[in-house]
GROMACS .gro file of C-alpha atoms in nm:
model
  296
    1MET     CA    1  -5.399   4.808   4.517
    2GLU     CA    2  -5.561   4.773   4.175
    3THR     CA    3  -5.321   5.029   4.035
    4ASN     CA    4  -5.022   4.829   4.161
    5LEU     CA    5  -5.164   4.511   4.009
    6GLU     CA    6  -5.219   4.684   3.672
    7LEU     CA    7  -4.866   4.825   3.684
    8LYS     CA    8  -4.720   4.481   3.755
    9GLU     CA    9  -4.927   4.333   3.474
   10ASP     CA   10  -4.803   4.600   3.229
   11ILE     CA   11  -4.443   4.533   3.332
   12HIS     CA   12  -4.499   4.159   3.287
   13ILE     CA   13  -4.645   4.212   2.938
   14LYS     CA   14  -4.354   4.435   2.837
   15LYS     CA   15  -4.102   4.177   2.960
   16ASN     CA   16  -4.280   3.903   2.764
   17LYS     CA   17  -4.272   4.114   2.448
   18GLN     CA   18  -3.902   4.190   2.495
   19SER     CA   19  -3.821   3.824   2.552
   20LYS     CA   20  -4.015   3.726   2.238
   21ILE     CA   21  -3.835   3.986   2.029
   22LYS     CA   22  -3.502   3.867   2.168
   23GLU     CA   23  -3.591   3.507   2.085
   24ILE     CA   24  -3.689   3.603   1.729
   25LEU     CA   25  -3.361   3.791   1.677
   26GLU     CA   26  -3.162   3.495   1.811
   27LEU     CA   27  -3.341   3.257   1.577
   28LEU     CA   28  -3.273   3.489   1.283
   29ALA     CA   29  -2.908   3.522   1.384
   30SER     CA   30  -2.871   3.144   1.390
   31ASN     CA   31  -3.012   3.111   1.037
   32LYS     CA   32  -2.719   3.170   0.802
   33ALA     CA   33  -2.933   3.179   0.489
   34ALA     CA   34  -3.158   3.447   0.640
   35LEU     CA   35  -2.854   3.650   0.743
   36VAL     CA   36  -2.714   3.633   0.391
   37GLY     CA   37  -3.050   3.749   0.254
   38LEU     CA   38  -3.067   4.033   0.506
   39ILE     CA   39  -2.713   4.147   0.426
   40ILE     CA   40  -2.793   4.155   0.053
   41ILE     CA   41  -3.115   4.349   0.119
   42VAL     CA   42  -2.927   4.604   0.329
   43LEU     CA   43  -2.662   4.642   0.057
   44LEU     CA   44  -2.930   4.686  -0.211
   45THR     CA   45  -3.102   4.949   0.003
   46LEU     CA   46  -2.774   5.137   0.046
   47ILE     CA   47  -2.712   5.117  -0.329
   48ALA     CA   48  -3.062   5.254  -0.395
   49VAL     CA   49  -3.012   5.542  -0.152
   50LEU     CA   50  -2.651   5.627  -0.238
   51GLY     CA   51  -2.663   5.528  -0.605
   52LYS     CA   52  -2.596   5.872  -0.751
   53TYR     CA   53  -2.277   5.897  -0.545
   54ILE     CA   54  -2.131   5.561  -0.646
   55MET     CA   55  -2.227   5.540  -1.014
   56PRO     CA   56  -1.912   5.562  -1.228
   57TYR     CA   57  -2.100   5.717  -1.523
   58ASN     CA   58  -2.426   5.889  -1.603
   59PRO     CA   59  -2.669   5.598  -1.664
   60TYR     CA   60  -2.858   5.789  -1.935
   61GLU     CA   61  -2.570   5.922  -2.138
   62GLY     CA   62  -2.357   5.715  -2.374
   63GLU     CA   63  -2.142   5.724  -2.684
   64LEU     CA   64  -2.247   5.517  -2.984
   65SER     CA   65  -1.879   5.464  -3.065
   66GLN     CA   66  -1.852   5.275  -2.734
   67SER     CA   67  -2.161   5.058  -2.784
   68LEU     CA   68  -2.159   4.685  -2.705
   69GLN     CA   69  -1.819   4.703  -2.535
   70PRO     CA   70  -1.741   4.391  -2.328
   71PRO     CA   71  -1.658   4.419  -1.956
   72SER     CA   72  -1.328   4.601  -1.902
   73SER     CA   73  -1.145   4.818  -1.652
   74LEU     CA   74  -1.329   5.125  -1.788
   75HIS     CA   75  -1.672   4.962  -1.788
   76LEU     CA   76  -1.683   4.675  -1.538
   77PHE     CA   77  -2.011   4.540  -1.677
   78GLY     CA   78  -1.957   4.662  -2.032
   79THR     CA   79  -2.180   4.896  -2.231
   80ASP     CA   80  -2.520   4.854  -2.396
   81GLU     CA   81  -2.634   4.914  -2.752
   82GLN     CA   82  -2.628   5.292  -2.697
   83GLY     CA   83  -2.287   5.300  -2.532
   84ARG     CA   84  -2.425   5.352  -2.181
   85ASP     CA   85  -2.245   5.200  -1.883
   86ILE     CA   86  -2.439   4.890  -1.771
   87LEU     CA   87  -2.310   4.900  -1.412
   88SER     CA   88  -2.437   5.255  -1.369
   89ARG     CA   89  -2.776   5.159  -1.513
   90ILE     CA   90  -2.805   4.856  -1.284
   91ILE     CA   91  -2.722   5.074  -0.982
   92ASP     CA   92  -2.981   5.330  -1.091
   93GLY     CA   93  -3.234   5.053  -1.156
   94THR     CA   94  -3.201   4.924  -0.799
   95LYS     CA   95  -3.407   5.209  -0.656
   96ILE     CA   96  -3.676   5.159  -0.922
   97SER     CA   97  -3.716   4.787  -0.856
   98LEU     CA   98  -3.716   4.829  -0.478
   99ARG     CA   99  -3.955   5.121  -0.499
  100VAL     CA  100  -4.207   4.932  -0.710
  101GLY     CA  101  -4.173   4.614  -0.503
  102VAL     CA  102  -4.208   4.776  -0.161
  103THR     CA  103  -4.477   5.026  -0.263
  104SER     CA  104  -4.697   4.771  -0.439
  105VAL     CA  105  -4.673   4.529  -0.146
  106ALA     CA  106  -4.751   4.808   0.102
  107ILE     CA  107  -5.066   4.903  -0.092
  108ALA     CA  108  -5.179   4.544  -0.142
  109LEU     CA  109  -5.109   4.460   0.223
  110SER     CA  110  -5.306   4.759   0.352
  111VAL     CA  111  -5.609   4.700   0.132
  112GLY     CA  112  -5.599   4.321   0.167
  113THR     CA  113  -5.572   4.344   0.547
  114VAL     CA  114  -5.881   4.564   0.569
  115PHE     CA  115  -6.091   4.342   0.341
  116GLY     CA  116  -5.968   4.020   0.501
  117ALA     CA  117  -6.028   4.147   0.855
  118ILE     CA  118  -6.381   4.261   0.771
  119ALA     CA  119  -6.465   3.933   0.596
  120GLY     CA  120  -6.328   3.718   0.878
  121TYR     CA  121  -6.476   3.921   1.163
  122TYR     CA  122  -6.829   3.974   1.033
  123GLY     CA  123  -6.872   3.656   0.827
  124GLY     CA  124  -7.204   3.584   0.656
  125LYS     CA  125  -7.294   3.772   0.339
  126ILE     CA  126  -7.016   4.026   0.382
  127ASP     CA  127  -6.761   3.745   0.396
  128MET     CA  128  -6.914   3.572   0.095
  129ILE     CA  129  -6.920   3.888  -0.122
  130ILE     CA  130  -6.563   3.994  -0.038
  131MET     CA  131  -6.411   3.651  -0.078
  132ARG     CA  132  -6.592   3.576  -0.405
  133ILE     CA  133  -6.446   3.894  -0.550
  134MET     CA  134  -6.103   3.781  -0.431
  135ASP     CA  135  -6.159   3.436  -0.582
  136ILE     CA  136  -6.242   3.595  -0.918
  137ILE     CA  137  -5.913   3.788  -0.914
  138LEU     CA  138  -5.722   3.476  -0.809
  139ALA     CA  139  -5.877   3.278  -1.094
  140PHE     CA  140  -5.648   3.461  -1.339
  141PRO     CA  141  -5.268   3.423  -1.350
  142SER     CA  142  -5.127   3.727  -1.171
  143LEU     CA  143  -4.893   3.830  -1.453
  144LEU     CA  144  -5.165   3.796  -1.716
  145LEU     CA  145  -5.402   4.005  -1.505
  146ALA     CA  146  -5.129   4.264  -1.446
  147ILE     CA  147  -5.077   4.287  -1.823
  148ALA     CA  148  -5.450   4.342  -1.868
  149PHE     CA  149  -5.450   4.621  -1.611
  150MET     CA  150  -5.144   4.781  -1.770
  151SER     CA  151  -5.320   4.775  -2.106
  152ALA     CA  152  -5.614   4.959  -1.950
  153LEU     CA  153  -5.418   5.200  -1.730
  154GLY     CA  154  -5.131   5.272  -1.966
  155LYS     CA  155  -4.755   5.243  -1.933
  156GLY     CA  156  -4.537   5.386  -1.656
  157ILE     CA  157  -4.395   5.316  -1.313
  158ASP     CA  158  -4.700   5.440  -1.122
  159LYS     CA  159  -4.932   5.228  -1.336
  160ALA     CA  160  -4.711   4.925  -1.273
  161VAL     CA  161  -4.741   4.980  -0.897
  162ILE     CA  162  -5.120   4.997  -0.921
  163ALA     CA  163  -5.147   4.689  -1.145
  164ILE     CA  164  -4.920   4.474  -0.927
  165SER     CA  165  -5.098   4.593  -0.612
  166ILE     CA  166  -5.442   4.497  -0.743
  167VAL     CA  167  -5.344   4.145  -0.847
  168THR     CA  168  -5.183   4.068  -0.510
  169ILE     CA  169  -5.456   4.203  -0.280
  170PRO     CA  170  -5.643   3.866  -0.265
  171GLU     CA  171  -5.339   3.685  -0.124
  172TYR     CA  172  -5.324   3.911   0.180
  173ALA     CA  173  -5.701   3.920   0.219
  174ARG     CA  174  -5.720   3.540   0.238
  175ILE     CA  175  -5.434   3.516   0.488
  176VAL     CA  176  -5.581   3.786   0.715
  177ARG     CA  177  -5.928   3.635   0.694
  178GLY     CA  178  -5.799   3.294   0.801
  179CYS     CA  179  -5.604   3.446   1.090
  180VAL     CA  180  -5.902   3.648   1.209
  181LEU     CA  181  -6.128   3.342   1.197
  182SER     CA  182  -5.881   3.150   1.411
  183VAL     CA  183  -5.869   3.406   1.694
  184LYS     CA  184  -6.196   3.600   1.694
  185GLU     CA  185  -6.356   3.358   1.941
  186ASN     CA  186  -6.064   3.374   2.186
  187GLU     CA  187  -6.122   3.498   2.539
  188TYR     CA  188  -5.939   3.829   2.500
  189VAL     CA  189  -6.162   3.920   2.203
  190GLN     CA  190  -6.476   3.831   2.398
  191SER     CA  191  -6.349   4.033   2.693
  192ALA     CA  192  -6.293   4.334   2.467
  193LYS     CA  193  -6.652   4.303   2.346
  194ALA     CA  194  -6.781   4.270   2.704
  195ILE     CA  195  -6.624   4.596   2.818
  196GLY     CA  196  -6.781   4.786   2.529
  197ASN     CA  197  -6.508   4.812   2.263
  198GLY     CA  198  -6.636   4.878   1.913
  199ASP     CA  199  -6.576   4.649   1.618
  200ILE     CA  200  -6.304   4.869   1.466
  201ALA     CA  201  -6.114   4.885   1.796
  202ILE     CA  202  -6.143   4.508   1.842
  203ILE     CA  203  -6.018   4.436   1.491
  204PHE     CA  204  -5.726   4.677   1.484
  205LYS     CA  205  -5.623   4.684   1.851
  206HIS     CA  206  -5.691   4.331   1.968
  207ILE     CA  207  -5.707   4.093   1.672
  208LEU     CA  208  -5.463   4.213   1.405
  209PRO     CA  209  -5.167   4.276   1.641
  210ASN     CA  210  -5.191   3.911   1.747
  211VAL     CA  211  -5.195   3.766   1.394
  212MET     CA  212  -4.925   3.977   1.226
  213SER     CA  213  -4.657   3.707   1.204
  214PRO     CA  214  -4.784   3.526   0.890
  215ILE     CA  215  -4.880   3.858   0.735
  216ILE     CA  216  -4.529   4.002   0.780
  217VAL     CA  217  -4.372   3.687   0.637
  218ARG     CA  218  -4.599   3.691   0.332
  219ALA     CA  219  -4.528   4.060   0.273
  220THR     CA  220  -4.153   3.996   0.281
  221LEU     CA  221  -4.184   3.715   0.028
  222GLY     CA  222  -4.432   3.925  -0.171
  223ILE     CA  223  -4.168   4.190  -0.240
  224SER     CA  224  -3.965   3.937  -0.441
  225THR     CA  225  -4.276   3.842  -0.640
  226ALA     CA  226  -4.354   4.208  -0.707
  227ILE     CA  227  -3.998   4.270  -0.831
  228LEU     CA  228  -4.026   3.970  -1.064
  229GLU     CA  229  -4.359   4.093  -1.203
  230THR     CA  230  -4.215   4.443  -1.247
  231SER     CA  231  -3.927   4.298  -1.445
  232ALA     CA  232  -4.163   4.087  -1.653
  233LEU     CA  233  -4.376   4.389  -1.739
  234GLY     CA  234  -4.064   4.587  -1.824
  235PHE     CA  235  -3.934   4.305  -2.042
  236LEU     CA  236  -4.263   4.308  -2.236
  237GLY     CA  237  -4.246   4.686  -2.274
  238LEU     CA  238  -4.554   4.749  -2.057
  239GLY     CA  239  -4.397   4.853  -1.726
  240VAL     CA  240  -4.133   5.113  -1.654
  241GLN     CA  241  -4.053   5.290  -1.978
  242PRO     CA  242  -3.717   5.394  -2.127
  243PRO     CA  243  -3.499   5.582  -2.066
  244LEU     CA  244  -3.549   5.475  -1.701
  245ALA     CA  245  -3.298   5.203  -1.615
  246GLU     CA  246  -3.529   4.925  -1.497
  247TRP     CA  247  -3.381   4.576  -1.499
  248GLY     CA  248  -3.664   4.411  -1.691
  249SER     CA  249  -3.665   4.675  -1.963
  250MET     CA  250  -3.285   4.638  -1.986
  251LEU     CA  251  -3.337   4.267  -2.055
  252GLY     CA  252  -3.603   4.345  -2.313
  253SER     CA  253  -3.393   4.599  -2.503
  254GLY     CA  254  -3.083   4.378  -2.492
  255ARG     CA  255  -3.231   4.044  -2.594
  256GLY     CA  256  -3.153   4.110  -2.960
  257TYR     CA  257  -2.782   4.120  -2.879
  258PHE     CA  258  -2.769   3.791  -2.689
  259TYR     CA  259  -2.526   3.618  -2.926
  260ASN     CA  260  -2.274   3.894  -2.993
  261ALA     CA  261  -2.295   4.080  -2.656
  262PRO     CA  262  -2.443   3.848  -2.390
  263HIS     CA  263  -2.325   4.074  -2.106
  264ILE     CA  264  -2.612   4.313  -2.187
  265ILE     CA  265  -2.868   4.069  -2.047
  266LEU     CA  266  -2.640   3.870  -1.817
  267PHE     CA  267  -2.585   4.141  -1.555
  268PRO     CA  268  -2.946   4.273  -1.532
  269GLY     CA  269  -3.065   3.912  -1.509
  270PHE     CA  270  -2.818   3.844  -1.230
  271ALA     CA  271  -2.939   4.157  -1.044
  272ILE     CA  272  -3.300   4.035  -1.061
  273THR     CA  273  -3.201   3.685  -0.949
  274LEU     CA  274  -2.990   3.810  -0.658
  275THR     CA  275  -3.260   4.048  -0.533
  276VAL     CA  276  -3.539   3.791  -0.550
  277LEU     CA  277  -3.317   3.530  -0.384
  278ALA     CA  278  -3.230   3.771  -0.100
  279PHE     CA  279  -3.592   3.844  -0.015
  280ASN     CA  280  -3.685   3.475  -0.037
  281LEU     CA  281  -3.400   3.372   0.193
  282PHE     CA  282  -3.485   3.640   0.446
  283GLY     CA  283  -3.857   3.564   0.423
  284ASP     CA  284  -3.800   3.194   0.487
  285GLY     CA  285  -3.578   3.272   0.784
  286LEU     CA  286  -3.830   3.518   0.922
  287ARG     CA  287  -4.104   3.257   0.891
  288ASP     CA  288  -3.897   3.007   1.090
  289ALA     CA  289  -3.811   3.268   1.353
  290LEU     CA  290  -4.174   3.368   1.402
  291ASP     CA  291  -4.285   3.006   1.412
  292PRO     CA  292  -4.038   2.811   1.630
  293LYS     CA  293  -4.247   2.491   1.602
  294GLN     CA  294  -4.196   2.484   1.227
  295ARG     CA  295  -3.823   2.547   1.275
  296LYS     CA  296  -3.798   2.246   1.505
   0.00000   0.00000   0.00000
């Protein structure tokens, strides 16, 4: 009898989850802006994966005799100061920007979730110590702090990932802490404690799965911020280093040719803008889909 009741309860839970997922997908499908953002993200991902097959030229080879050529049928986006095809470099730079953005957010999200969950669940001195450290990091502008870390760590794509990850950890820690505080006194958490579940099991099996919506939304929006900071570091010459075709470094190397060859900075700037806009549109739509009250 008990087994039948448990089986019916499991089936009921699965049906509820399926209905919620279906509702979320329907809400996303009805949001045109979110769909546009998702389509652009999918296209950028395909470009990053298939870039070497669709690039018209080698992005790292050029002819000085063809430098600063305006957009034409041979070079749709023109050429840079070294005669390299700008379209090929933008395509190659897509995988770099997405890699840094996604990887840095994944690291910051993982670390921030752990610290935030511990602070919110245990409270007291542990909460105070963790959150004061996070407040200290948040007291500095994120880009300025990332520049400081890059100065200490050195230049390069891996260093940029680490620097951007560190400066964004507090954002996720604060969100997770607030979510944990709001649910840790709920009945299902108390029931898990009563049947002998340990703290780690309660946090990661019972609490976090029920508070993932705002975390997922923030991570989606955080990718756009990470891409912007990557471009800013590259523009300042501290992030991804030449000859890698990173959009920010392309802007930095081409800013001296703004008046006589504006296409050098126009197309990389447009790539950054389009990518950031896509993640912001999709993140906003995802937020509305996961929170129907706010959508109404």
